[in-house]
XYZ file of C-alpha atoms in Angstrom:
379
model
C -38.149 -47.780 -53.472
C -38.651 -44.603 -53.965
C -36.142 -42.119 -51.512
C -39.728 -40.004 -50.048
C -41.761 -40.539 -47.205
C -45.102 -42.567 -46.677
C -47.831 -40.550 -45.843
C -47.906 -42.125 -42.112
C -44.022 -41.927 -42.120
C -45.288 -37.537 -43.272
C -47.593 -37.179 -40.406
C -45.237 -38.854 -37.726
C -42.555 -36.130 -38.410
C -44.911 -33.567 -38.441
C -45.786 -34.849 -34.988
C -42.559 -34.828 -34.050
C -41.786 -31.579 -35.212
C -44.427 -30.053 -33.093
C -43.982 -31.547 -30.106
C -40.065 -30.838 -30.330
C -40.193 -27.416 -31.546
C -42.672 -26.634 -28.872
C -41.113 -27.795 -25.509
C -37.286 -28.202 -26.663
C -36.413 -25.295 -29.173
C -32.118 -24.704 -28.936
C -33.344 -22.783 -25.748
C -34.310 -25.217 -24.232
C -31.020 -27.048 -23.910
C -29.071 -23.736 -23.181
C -31.681 -23.689 -19.836
C -30.472 -27.298 -18.851
C -26.960 -26.516 -19.387
C -26.890 -22.940 -17.925
C -28.478 -24.491 -14.749
C -26.696 -27.862 -14.783
C -29.122 -29.790 -14.791
C -28.189 -33.491 -13.194
C -29.918 -35.844 -15.285
C -28.849 -33.194 -18.842
C -32.374 -33.275 -19.946
C -36.201 -33.077 -19.214
C -37.720 -36.241 -17.511
C -40.936 -35.152 -18.201
C -40.360 -34.646 -21.998
C -39.262 -37.875 -22.201
C -42.646 -38.990 -20.442
C -44.387 -37.177 -23.308
C -42.572 -38.640 -25.664
C -43.504 -42.210 -23.512
C -47.127 -40.877 -24.048
C -46.926 -40.508 -27.974
C -45.560 -43.828 -28.537
C -42.167 -42.607 -29.815
C -40.148 -44.428 -27.254
C -41.631 -47.781 -28.103
C -41.187 -46.797 -31.546
C -39.136 -49.606 -32.735
C -40.264 -52.085 -29.706
C -42.331 -54.897 -30.682
C -46.100 -54.695 -30.379
C -46.095 -57.571 -28.146
C -44.026 -55.869 -25.558
C -45.929 -52.533 -25.627
C -44.443 -50.838 -29.038
C -44.972 -49.328 -31.724
C -43.668 -52.468 -34.774
C -42.231 -49.427 -36.630
C -39.030 -49.527 -38.249
C -35.689 -47.569 -38.646
C -37.051 -45.157 -40.903
C -39.890 -43.682 -38.571
C -37.114 -43.514 -35.792
C -34.218 -41.373 -38.120
C -37.994 -39.226 -39.053
C -37.590 -38.220 -34.972
C -33.873 -37.855 -35.029
C -34.167 -35.696 -37.760
C -36.617 -33.368 -35.649
C -34.484 -33.980 -32.739
C -31.461 -32.505 -34.555
C -33.140 -29.907 -35.724
C -33.605 -28.672 -32.213
C -30.916 -30.003 -30.666
C -33.309 -31.520 -28.435
C -31.511 -33.539 -25.173
C -33.084 -37.134 -24.689
C -32.025 -40.492 -24.019
C -34.277 -41.454 -27.295
C -30.919 -42.505 -29.371
C -29.205 -44.077 -25.955
C -32.914 -46.069 -25.272
C -35.323 -46.325 -27.588
C -33.362 -47.038 -30.428
C -29.862 -48.778 -29.257
C -30.951 -50.474 -26.717
C -34.738 -51.449 -27.533
C -32.691 -52.949 -31.099
C -30.552 -54.454 -28.505
C -33.020 -56.516 -26.735
C -35.412 -56.852 -29.850
C -32.586 -58.259 -31.773
C -30.820 -60.621 -29.209
C -33.128 -60.807 -25.680
C -34.500 -63.646 -25.109
C -37.882 -64.015 -24.283
C -37.514 -63.407 -20.193
C -35.700 -60.338 -20.916
C -37.827 -58.501 -23.615
C -40.469 -59.625 -21.277
C -38.329 -57.850 -18.601
C -37.026 -54.840 -20.107
C -39.113 -53.749 -23.585
C -42.158 -52.924 -21.862
C -40.815 -50.958 -19.670
C -38.624 -49.422 -22.251
C -41.844 -48.443 -24.208
C -43.927 -46.875 -20.909
C -40.862 -44.423 -20.618
C -40.320 -45.986 -16.751
C -36.754 -47.500 -17.942
C -33.641 -45.671 -19.536
C -30.569 -47.726 -20.973
C -27.168 -47.397 -22.221
C -24.882 -49.491 -24.668
C -21.538 -49.434 -22.959
C -19.056 -50.480 -26.012
C -16.343 -47.821 -27.013
C -12.707 -47.783 -24.400
C -10.829 -44.979 -25.779
C -11.072 -42.007 -27.782
C -11.367 -43.043 -31.261
C -14.811 -45.480 -32.393
C -13.219 -49.057 -32.659
C -15.781 -51.775 -31.569
C -13.060 -54.919 -31.748
C -10.723 -52.985 -29.959
C -12.765 -53.794 -27.333
C -10.255 -55.739 -24.372
C -12.730 -55.195 -21.256
C -12.450 -58.812 -19.508
C -15.300 -61.088 -18.811
C -14.027 -63.864 -16.986
C -16.351 -66.991 -15.741
C -16.982 -67.148 -12.536
C -19.383 -69.958 -11.000
C -22.540 -69.215 -12.859
C -21.738 -66.301 -14.313
C -18.995 -63.745 -15.417
C -16.733 -60.976 -13.603
C -16.557 -57.935 -15.328
C -12.984 -56.252 -15.652
C -12.405 -52.619 -17.374
C -13.733 -49.175 -18.525
C -16.221 -47.844 -20.891
C -15.883 -44.482 -22.329
C -18.776 -41.933 -24.275
C -21.271 -44.143 -23.102
C -24.056 -41.612 -24.117
C -26.741 -40.743 -21.288
C -24.609 -43.382 -19.644
C -25.123 -41.498 -15.833
C -28.714 -41.748 -15.813
C -29.438 -45.355 -17.360
C -31.051 -47.961 -15.380
C -29.889 -50.352 -17.528
C -25.960 -51.292 -19.164
C -25.632 -52.723 -22.122
C -22.062 -53.927 -22.150
C -19.620 -55.441 -24.789
C -16.768 -57.660 -23.083
C -14.145 -60.231 -24.289
C -14.877 -64.405 -23.267
C -12.408 -64.723 -25.838
C -9.284 -63.941 -27.884
C -7.484 -60.900 -28.168
C -8.809 -57.193 -28.603
C -8.902 -56.553 -32.486
C -10.440 -60.368 -32.907
C -14.101 -60.099 -33.805
C -14.791 -63.666 -32.170
C -15.173 -63.079 -28.610
C -17.531 -60.813 -27.824
C -20.550 -60.999 -25.747
C -22.944 -58.521 -24.969
C -23.896 -58.660 -21.200
C -26.907 -57.106 -19.109
C -25.210 -54.976 -16.194
C -27.361 -53.205 -13.602
C -25.339 -50.055 -13.288
C -25.675 -49.919 -9.286
C -24.456 -53.396 -9.177
C -21.368 -53.054 -6.459
C -17.526 -52.459 -8.606
C -19.357 -49.921 -10.404
C -18.581 -46.385 -10.456
C -19.885 -43.719 -13.289
C -18.434 -40.283 -13.807
C -20.725 -38.129 -15.658
C -19.031 -36.381 -18.535
C -20.652 -33.318 -20.240
C -19.311 -33.051 -23.777
C -18.896 -29.986 -25.527
C -22.144 -29.848 -27.150
C -23.770 -29.708 -23.331
C -25.296 -33.201 -24.014
C -24.016 -36.247 -21.469
C -22.055 -39.097 -21.846
C -20.325 -41.570 -19.035
C -17.044 -43.060 -18.365
C -17.825 -46.223 -16.313
C -15.193 -48.602 -14.653
C -16.211 -51.835 -14.133
C -14.274 -53.687 -10.890
C -15.129 -57.040 -11.139
C -18.906 -56.494 -11.411
C -20.559 -59.651 -10.892
C -22.960 -60.678 -13.910
C -25.017 -64.457 -13.651
C -25.308 -66.139 -17.046
C -28.888 -64.587 -17.346
C -27.774 -61.271 -17.992
C -25.967 -62.395 -21.320
C -27.593 -61.023 -24.043
C -27.303 -63.208 -26.958
C -24.531 -65.748 -27.252
C -21.426 -66.156 -25.528
C -18.142 -65.298 -28.094
C -20.697 -64.716 -30.823
C -21.718 -60.916 -30.015
C -20.489 -59.417 -33.192
C -23.111 -59.673 -35.544
C -25.441 -58.532 -32.989
C -23.362 -55.860 -32.466
C -22.625 -54.541 -35.564
C -26.480 -54.336 -36.155
C -27.093 -52.692 -33.181
C -24.313 -50.514 -34.390
C -25.496 -49.994 -38.139
C -29.040 -48.737 -36.367
C -27.484 -46.142 -34.097
C -25.846 -44.836 -37.386
C -28.521 -44.655 -39.104
C -30.274 -42.718 -36.516
C -27.243 -40.159 -35.606
C -26.796 -39.353 -39.487
C -30.569 -38.657 -39.381
C -30.050 -35.981 -36.594
C -27.046 -34.339 -38.739
C -29.262 -34.584 -41.758
C -32.145 -32.252 -39.219
C -29.126 -30.612 -37.697
C -28.115 -29.496 -41.448
C -30.945 -28.316 -42.365
C -32.123 -25.893 -39.835
C -28.114 -24.660 -39.924
C -28.643 -23.637 -43.587
C -32.339 -22.297 -43.083
C -31.075 -20.188 -40.110
C -28.211 -18.738 -42.720
C -30.079 -18.147 -45.262
C -32.489 -16.269 -43.091
C -29.601 -13.897 -42.040
C -28.261 -13.604 -45.530
C -31.717 -12.028 -46.237
C -31.431 -9.764 -43.177
C -27.661 -8.904 -42.547
C -26.645 -5.688 -44.488
C -22.947 -4.426 -45.920
C -21.697 -1.855 -47.800
C -25.869 -1.036 -48.382
C -26.813 -4.283 -49.732
C -28.412 -7.508 -47.916
C -24.821 -9.972 -48.269
C -27.575 -12.451 -49.721
C -27.001 -10.832 -52.871
C -23.517 -11.293 -53.044
C -22.999 -13.767 -56.141
C -20.082 -15.691 -53.663
C -22.477 -16.252 -50.661
C -25.265 -17.170 -52.858
C -23.136 -19.699 -54.827
C -21.723 -21.815 -51.378
C -25.461 -21.233 -50.054
C -26.384 -23.708 -53.263
C -23.675 -25.997 -52.896
C -24.548 -26.712 -49.475
C -28.164 -26.898 -50.273
C -27.540 -29.503 -52.706
C -25.154 -31.610 -50.508
C -27.980 -31.218 -47.774
C -30.407 -32.796 -50.199
C -27.771 -35.847 -51.606
C -27.054 -36.461 -48.272
C -30.737 -36.938 -46.962
C -31.058 -39.006 -49.846
C -28.457 -41.349 -48.913
C -29.627 -41.501 -45.406
C -33.608 -42.618 -46.370
C -31.929 -44.947 -48.588
C -30.214 -46.794 -45.745
C -32.803 -46.366 -43.468
C -34.828 -48.296 -46.288
C -32.371 -51.065 -46.403
C -32.187 -51.264 -42.901
C -35.699 -52.046 -42.661
C -36.166 -54.127 -46.121
C -32.540 -55.998 -45.932
C -30.949 -55.802 -42.810
C -27.915 -58.744 -43.401
C -26.396 -56.515 -46.532
C -27.045 -53.016 -45.337
C -24.023 -52.497 -43.822
C -22.677 -50.584 -46.791
C -25.618 -48.047 -47.136
C -24.895 -47.139 -43.624
C -21.486 -46.617 -43.728
C -21.983 -44.135 -46.747
C -25.135 -42.562 -45.054
C -23.261 -42.113 -41.899
C -19.941 -40.787 -43.581
C -21.783 -38.321 -45.987
C -23.694 -37.387 -42.825
C -20.986 -36.127 -41.040
C -18.734 -34.518 -43.941
C -22.138 -32.382 -44.693
C -22.483 -31.289 -41.655
C -19.315 -30.012 -40.968
C -20.133 -27.961 -44.027
C -23.219 -27.218 -43.037
C -21.827 -25.612 -39.800
C -18.722 -24.255 -40.878
C -20.333 -22.109 -43.683
C -23.066 -21.130 -41.306
C -20.798 -19.552 -38.990
C -18.484 -18.050 -41.213
C -21.574 -16.672 -42.980
C -22.844 -14.954 -39.810
C -19.268 -13.448 -39.016
C -16.971 -13.338 -36.142
C -20.250 -13.374 -33.656
C -21.020 -16.533 -34.978
C -19.060 -18.594 -32.592
C -20.150 -16.306 -29.615
C -22.877 -18.018 -27.013
C -25.239 -15.414 -28.227
C -26.128 -16.853 -31.315
C -27.172 -20.370 -30.773
C -25.112 -21.540 -34.496
C -22.423 -22.289 -32.173
C -24.407 -25.253 -30.538
C -25.335 -26.580 -33.756
C -21.394 -26.728 -34.908
C -20.772 -28.589 -31.427
C -23.263 -31.002 -31.548
C -21.947 -31.838 -35.480
C -18.377 -32.590 -34.090
C -19.664 -34.665 -31.107
C -21.936 -36.364 -33.795
C -19.454 -37.273 -36.106
C -16.971 -38.809 -33.631
C -20.634 -40.836 -32.766
C -20.421 -44.462 -33.846
C -17.302 -44.118 -36.144
C -16.670 -40.972 -38.196
C -16.605 -40.238 -42.007
C -13.106 -41.380 -42.259
C -13.951 -44.351 -40.318
C -16.811 -45.498 -42.457
C -15.108 -44.774 -45.773
C -12.366 -47.407 -44.509
C -15.311 -49.542 -43.617
C -16.875 -49.340 -47.345
C -13.462 -49.799 -48.747
C -12.743 -53.305 -46.898
C -16.458 -54.291 -47.751
C -15.154 -53.468 -52.023
C -12.142 -55.266 -50.805
C -9.767 -52.446 -50.748
């Protein structure tokens, strides 16, 4: 398949770019940060997303969604990356919608997917427990109790977990941390007795949460998929999320590049535009090439998720690892070429550096995915 967008996908990109660029420029993030907004995103804008069909992009048409694929989700994430728009799109419309669509029972799909599609329900995926992304190291216990389970443990870095109406929680019903067998996903009401949620505003002015589960009761109907067998479902959902985050980093990188090139054409030093200095031209050219190669790798991963989902892990690992290293290079070059002012709050370029750092860690950094790829290849 050609590594270019179709006409319909390009139209979706243009529609999303117009809306996000108009309603959520970087100044929108700055305003939410300075106001210490309780949600950390605009609920009015999220309702607009739902009205345009973006919230239900990955949800089957029978449940009120658009029935589209990972490439289309990546198109939206790339535009979100250009303006650093805070949004529950990743947590709710990508991760939660994918988990429910792929692992939910008929009753669970009917109950939750239409609400996600119309924008009335927000959800979050609670996986990691430590400082690094290590899904197999899940240690939270789910002990059988009556007709269900009791959850005991902590979750960290739950993206938009403080606003969620539904939590999808990974816990261990068998085995030990590090083992693939014994993982189970649960649908949990965050208002349940025994749950304590602490909002953690991250360095990039986006939001996550730390959630403590103290003997939280979940009945058997709250199991998503099969007991002890969640590893495959979870890895698939995480790969969709990784492809989406990689797309966001492509948009972020390109926006930083464009802003930096514009600055090179405006800033004068020693009586010349700094863009005339050959050393800076070479650095800009190298960064442009890196971004375009990464764009192709990410699009390939998204196409593979749509066309050959079972065998997409390697392509996703390449895309996420490369997007992380490219975004890091882009923001470092952007800040350096802006000079010392690049890291001041007056300039937006510092916001991009902070977001790139968080996206690098989200669902595994470049080293994590390089290791995953090596293991897949038998090294």
